[in-house]
XYZ file of N, CA and C in Angstrom:
357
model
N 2.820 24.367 9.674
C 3.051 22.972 9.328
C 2.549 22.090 10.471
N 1.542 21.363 10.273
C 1.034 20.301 11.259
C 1.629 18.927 11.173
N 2.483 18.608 11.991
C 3.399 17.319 12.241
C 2.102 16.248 12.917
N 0.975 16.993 13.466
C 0.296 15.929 14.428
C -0.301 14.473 13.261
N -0.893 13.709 13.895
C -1.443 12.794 13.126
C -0.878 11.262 12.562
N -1.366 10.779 11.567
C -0.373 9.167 11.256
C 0.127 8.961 9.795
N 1.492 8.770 9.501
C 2.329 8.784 8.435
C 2.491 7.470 8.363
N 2.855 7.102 7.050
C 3.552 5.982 6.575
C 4.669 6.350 5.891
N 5.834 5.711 6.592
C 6.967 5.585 5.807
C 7.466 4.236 5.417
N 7.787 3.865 3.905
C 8.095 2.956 3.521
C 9.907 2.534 2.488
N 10.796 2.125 3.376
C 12.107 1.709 3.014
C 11.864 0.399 2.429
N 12.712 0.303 1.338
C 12.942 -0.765 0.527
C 13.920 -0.749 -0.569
N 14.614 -2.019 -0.509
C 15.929 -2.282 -1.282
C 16.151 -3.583 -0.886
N 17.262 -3.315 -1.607
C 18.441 -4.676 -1.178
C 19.354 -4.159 -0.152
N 20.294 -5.242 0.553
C 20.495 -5.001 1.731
C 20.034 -3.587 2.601
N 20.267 -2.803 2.631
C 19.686 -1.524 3.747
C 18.748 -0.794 2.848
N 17.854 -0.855 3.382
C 16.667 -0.382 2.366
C 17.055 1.341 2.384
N 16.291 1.879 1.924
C 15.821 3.113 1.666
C 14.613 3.839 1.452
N 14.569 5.290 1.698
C 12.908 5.745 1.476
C 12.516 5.343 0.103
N 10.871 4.490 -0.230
C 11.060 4.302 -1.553
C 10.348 5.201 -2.303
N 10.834 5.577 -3.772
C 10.634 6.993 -4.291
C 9.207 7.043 -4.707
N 8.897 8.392 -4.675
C 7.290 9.227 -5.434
C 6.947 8.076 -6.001
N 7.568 7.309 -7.172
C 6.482 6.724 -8.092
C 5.854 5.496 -7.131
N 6.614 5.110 -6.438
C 6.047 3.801 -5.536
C 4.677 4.324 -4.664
N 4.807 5.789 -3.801
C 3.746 5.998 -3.026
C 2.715 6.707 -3.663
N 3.021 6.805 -5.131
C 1.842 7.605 -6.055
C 0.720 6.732 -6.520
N 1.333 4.759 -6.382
C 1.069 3.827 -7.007
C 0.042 3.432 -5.958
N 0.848 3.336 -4.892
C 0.380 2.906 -3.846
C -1.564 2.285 -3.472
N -1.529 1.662 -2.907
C -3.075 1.413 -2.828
C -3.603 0.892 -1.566
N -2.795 -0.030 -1.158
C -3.124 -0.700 0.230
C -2.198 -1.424 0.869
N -2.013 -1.535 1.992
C -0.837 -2.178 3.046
C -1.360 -2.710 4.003
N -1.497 -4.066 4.500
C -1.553 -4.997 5.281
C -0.476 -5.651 5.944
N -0.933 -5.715 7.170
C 0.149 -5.880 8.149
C -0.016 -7.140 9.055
N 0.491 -8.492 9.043
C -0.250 -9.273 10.001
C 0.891 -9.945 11.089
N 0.405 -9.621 12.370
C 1.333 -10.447 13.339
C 0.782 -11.371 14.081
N 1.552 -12.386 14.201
C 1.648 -13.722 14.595
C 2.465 -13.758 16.114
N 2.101 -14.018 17.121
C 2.818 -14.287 17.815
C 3.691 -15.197 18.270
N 3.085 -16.409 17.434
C 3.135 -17.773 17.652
C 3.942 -18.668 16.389
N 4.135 -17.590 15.359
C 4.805 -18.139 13.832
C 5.293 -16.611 13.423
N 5.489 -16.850 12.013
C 6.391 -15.608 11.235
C 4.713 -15.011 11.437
N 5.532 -13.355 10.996
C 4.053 -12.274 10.533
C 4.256 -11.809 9.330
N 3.532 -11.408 8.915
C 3.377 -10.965 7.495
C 3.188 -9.691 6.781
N 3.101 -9.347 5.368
C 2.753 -8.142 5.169
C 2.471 -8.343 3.412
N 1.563 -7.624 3.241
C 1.005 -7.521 1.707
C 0.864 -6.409 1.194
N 1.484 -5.923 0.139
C 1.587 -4.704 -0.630
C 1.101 -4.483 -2.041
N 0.357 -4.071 -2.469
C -0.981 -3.558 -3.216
C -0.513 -2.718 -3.963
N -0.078 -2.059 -5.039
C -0.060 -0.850 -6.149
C -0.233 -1.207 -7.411
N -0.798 0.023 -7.657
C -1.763 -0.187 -8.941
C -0.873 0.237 -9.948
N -0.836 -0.409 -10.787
C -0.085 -0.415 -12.011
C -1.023 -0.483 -13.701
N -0.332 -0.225 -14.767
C -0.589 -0.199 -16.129
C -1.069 1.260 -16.370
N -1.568 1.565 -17.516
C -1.111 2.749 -18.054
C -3.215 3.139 -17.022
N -2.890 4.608 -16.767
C -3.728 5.205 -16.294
C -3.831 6.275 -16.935
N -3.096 6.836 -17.947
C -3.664 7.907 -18.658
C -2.343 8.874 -19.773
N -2.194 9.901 -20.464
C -1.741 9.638 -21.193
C 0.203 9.910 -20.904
N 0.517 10.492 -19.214
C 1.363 10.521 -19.281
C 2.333 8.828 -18.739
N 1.598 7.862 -19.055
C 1.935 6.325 -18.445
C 2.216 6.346 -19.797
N 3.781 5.463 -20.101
C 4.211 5.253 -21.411
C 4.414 4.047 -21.569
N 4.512 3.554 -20.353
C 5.135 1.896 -20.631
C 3.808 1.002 -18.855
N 3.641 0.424 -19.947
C 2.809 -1.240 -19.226
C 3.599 -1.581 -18.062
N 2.925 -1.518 -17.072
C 3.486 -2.437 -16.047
C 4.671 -2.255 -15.216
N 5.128 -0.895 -15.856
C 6.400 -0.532 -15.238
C 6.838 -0.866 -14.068
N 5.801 -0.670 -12.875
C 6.653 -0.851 -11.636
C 6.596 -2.419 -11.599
N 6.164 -3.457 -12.527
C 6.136 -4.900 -12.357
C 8.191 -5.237 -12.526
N 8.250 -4.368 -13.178
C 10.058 -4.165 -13.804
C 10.744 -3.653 -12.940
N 10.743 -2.892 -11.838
C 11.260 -2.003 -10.881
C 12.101 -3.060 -9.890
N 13.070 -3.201 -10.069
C 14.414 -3.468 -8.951
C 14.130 -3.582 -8.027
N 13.272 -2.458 -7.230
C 13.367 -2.584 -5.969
C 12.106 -3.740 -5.178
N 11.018 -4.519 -6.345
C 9.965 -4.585 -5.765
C 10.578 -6.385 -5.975
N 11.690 -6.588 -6.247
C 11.848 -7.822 -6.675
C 11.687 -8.881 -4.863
N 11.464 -10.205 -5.259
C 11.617 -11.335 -4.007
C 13.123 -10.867 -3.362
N 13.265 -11.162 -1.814
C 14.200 -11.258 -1.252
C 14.676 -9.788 -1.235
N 14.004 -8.953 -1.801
C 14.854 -7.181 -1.134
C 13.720 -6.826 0.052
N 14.471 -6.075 1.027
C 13.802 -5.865 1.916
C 12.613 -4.777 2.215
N 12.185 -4.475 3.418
C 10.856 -3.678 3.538
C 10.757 -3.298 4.799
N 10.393 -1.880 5.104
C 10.332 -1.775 6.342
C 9.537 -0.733 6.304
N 8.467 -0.978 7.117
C 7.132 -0.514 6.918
C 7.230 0.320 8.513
N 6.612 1.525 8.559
C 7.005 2.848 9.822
C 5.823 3.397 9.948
N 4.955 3.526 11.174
C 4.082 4.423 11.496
C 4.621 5.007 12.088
N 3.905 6.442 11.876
C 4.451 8.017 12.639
C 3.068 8.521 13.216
N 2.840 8.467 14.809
C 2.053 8.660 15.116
C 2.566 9.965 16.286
N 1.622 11.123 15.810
C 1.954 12.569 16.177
C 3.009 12.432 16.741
N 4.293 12.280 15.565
C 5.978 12.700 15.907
C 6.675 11.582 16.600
N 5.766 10.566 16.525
C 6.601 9.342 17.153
C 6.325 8.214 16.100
N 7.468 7.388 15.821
C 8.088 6.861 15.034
C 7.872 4.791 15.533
N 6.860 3.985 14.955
C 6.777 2.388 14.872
C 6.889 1.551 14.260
N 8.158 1.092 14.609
C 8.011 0.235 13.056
C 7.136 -1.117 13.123
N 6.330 -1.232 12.300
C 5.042 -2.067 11.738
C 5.665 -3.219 11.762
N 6.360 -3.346 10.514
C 7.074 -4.523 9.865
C 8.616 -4.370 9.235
N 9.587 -5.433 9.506
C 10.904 -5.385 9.137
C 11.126 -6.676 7.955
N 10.666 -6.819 6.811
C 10.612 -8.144 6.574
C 10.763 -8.287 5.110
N 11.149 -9.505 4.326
C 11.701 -9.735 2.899
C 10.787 -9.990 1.950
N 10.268 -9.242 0.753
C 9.260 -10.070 -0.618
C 9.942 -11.043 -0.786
N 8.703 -11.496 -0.385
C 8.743 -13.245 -0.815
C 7.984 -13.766 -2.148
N 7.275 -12.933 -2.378
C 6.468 -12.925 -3.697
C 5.706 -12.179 -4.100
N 5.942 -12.090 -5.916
C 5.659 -10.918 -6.676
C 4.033 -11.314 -7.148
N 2.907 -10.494 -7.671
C 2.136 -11.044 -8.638
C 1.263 -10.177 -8.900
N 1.245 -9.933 -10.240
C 0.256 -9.250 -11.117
C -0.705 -9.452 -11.526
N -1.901 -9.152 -11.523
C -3.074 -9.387 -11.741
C -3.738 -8.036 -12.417
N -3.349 -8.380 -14.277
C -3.930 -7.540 -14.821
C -5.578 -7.413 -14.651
N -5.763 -6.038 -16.135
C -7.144 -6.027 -15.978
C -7.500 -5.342 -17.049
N -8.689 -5.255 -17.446
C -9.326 -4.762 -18.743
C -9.536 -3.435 -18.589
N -9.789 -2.869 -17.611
C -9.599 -1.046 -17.323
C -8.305 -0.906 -16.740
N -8.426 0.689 -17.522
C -7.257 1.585 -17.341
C -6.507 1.761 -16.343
N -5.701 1.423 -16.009
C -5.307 2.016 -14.506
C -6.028 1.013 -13.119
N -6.657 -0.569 -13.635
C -6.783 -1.264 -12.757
C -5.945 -2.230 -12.563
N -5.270 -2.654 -13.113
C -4.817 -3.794 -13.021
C -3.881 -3.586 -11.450
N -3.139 -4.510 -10.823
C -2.562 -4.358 -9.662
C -1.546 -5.097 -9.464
N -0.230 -4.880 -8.689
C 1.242 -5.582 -8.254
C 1.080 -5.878 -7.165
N 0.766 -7.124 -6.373
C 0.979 -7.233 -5.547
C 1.785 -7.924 -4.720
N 2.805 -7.582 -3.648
C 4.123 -8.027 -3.012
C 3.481 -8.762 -1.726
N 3.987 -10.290 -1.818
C 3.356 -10.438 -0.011
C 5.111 -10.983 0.434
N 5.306 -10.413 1.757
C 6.447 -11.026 2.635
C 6.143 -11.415 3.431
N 7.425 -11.733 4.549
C 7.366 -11.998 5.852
C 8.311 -11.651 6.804
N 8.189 -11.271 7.666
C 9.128 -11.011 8.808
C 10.632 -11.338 8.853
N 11.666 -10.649 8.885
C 13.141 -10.948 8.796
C 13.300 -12.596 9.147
N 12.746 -13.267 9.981
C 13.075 -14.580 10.890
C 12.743 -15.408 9.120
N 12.179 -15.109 8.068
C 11.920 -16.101 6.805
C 13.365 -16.421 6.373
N 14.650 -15.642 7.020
C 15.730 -15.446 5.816
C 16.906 -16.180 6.974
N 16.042 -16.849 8.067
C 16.786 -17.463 9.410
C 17.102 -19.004 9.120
């Protein structure tokens, strides 16, 4: 088992987040991370949603998912060979979908900001 190398771990919920499950990091697509030194920092979350093939039964599902709603939290973790950073600690601030005419393109995307938005 090779531990070396860089992980993403991603918690999210309401109040104390949690690891968030298979279907979220199966969805997954892209994560942006932006810090500010000088104002709040940010973060944008990307997964691809709508039906991709024939075991997808329902549209949009993770657009419906609890956990991806405004105001639950996020805490975004690099693991770099066995050591543990957290990226970002911070609240969806906003949801938005941007379907699409192919299968399995359309996309959810979450942008937040840094705990200090909820100050």
């Amino acid at each position: 088992m090779n531990l070396l190398g860089v992980h993403l771990t991603m918690l999210v919920g309401p109040g104390v987040p949690l690891p968030a499950p298979l279907m979220l990091g199966q969805a997954l697509h892209s994560i942006e991370v932006t810090h500010d030194d000088s104002g709040t920092s940010g973060f944008q979350i990307v997964f691809r949603v709508g039906r991709s093939g024939p075991t997808d039964l329902l549209d949009f599902a993770l657009a419906g998912n609890p956990l991806l709603r405004p105001f639950n939290r996020v805490v975004l973790i690099a693991t770099f060979n066995t050591v543990p950073k957290v990226l970002m600690d911070g609240m969806i601030t906003q949801q938005q979908l941007s379907p699409s005419n192919q299968p399995g393109q359309a996309t959810l995307s979450l942008t937040g900001e840094d705990l200090s938005v909820m100050l």
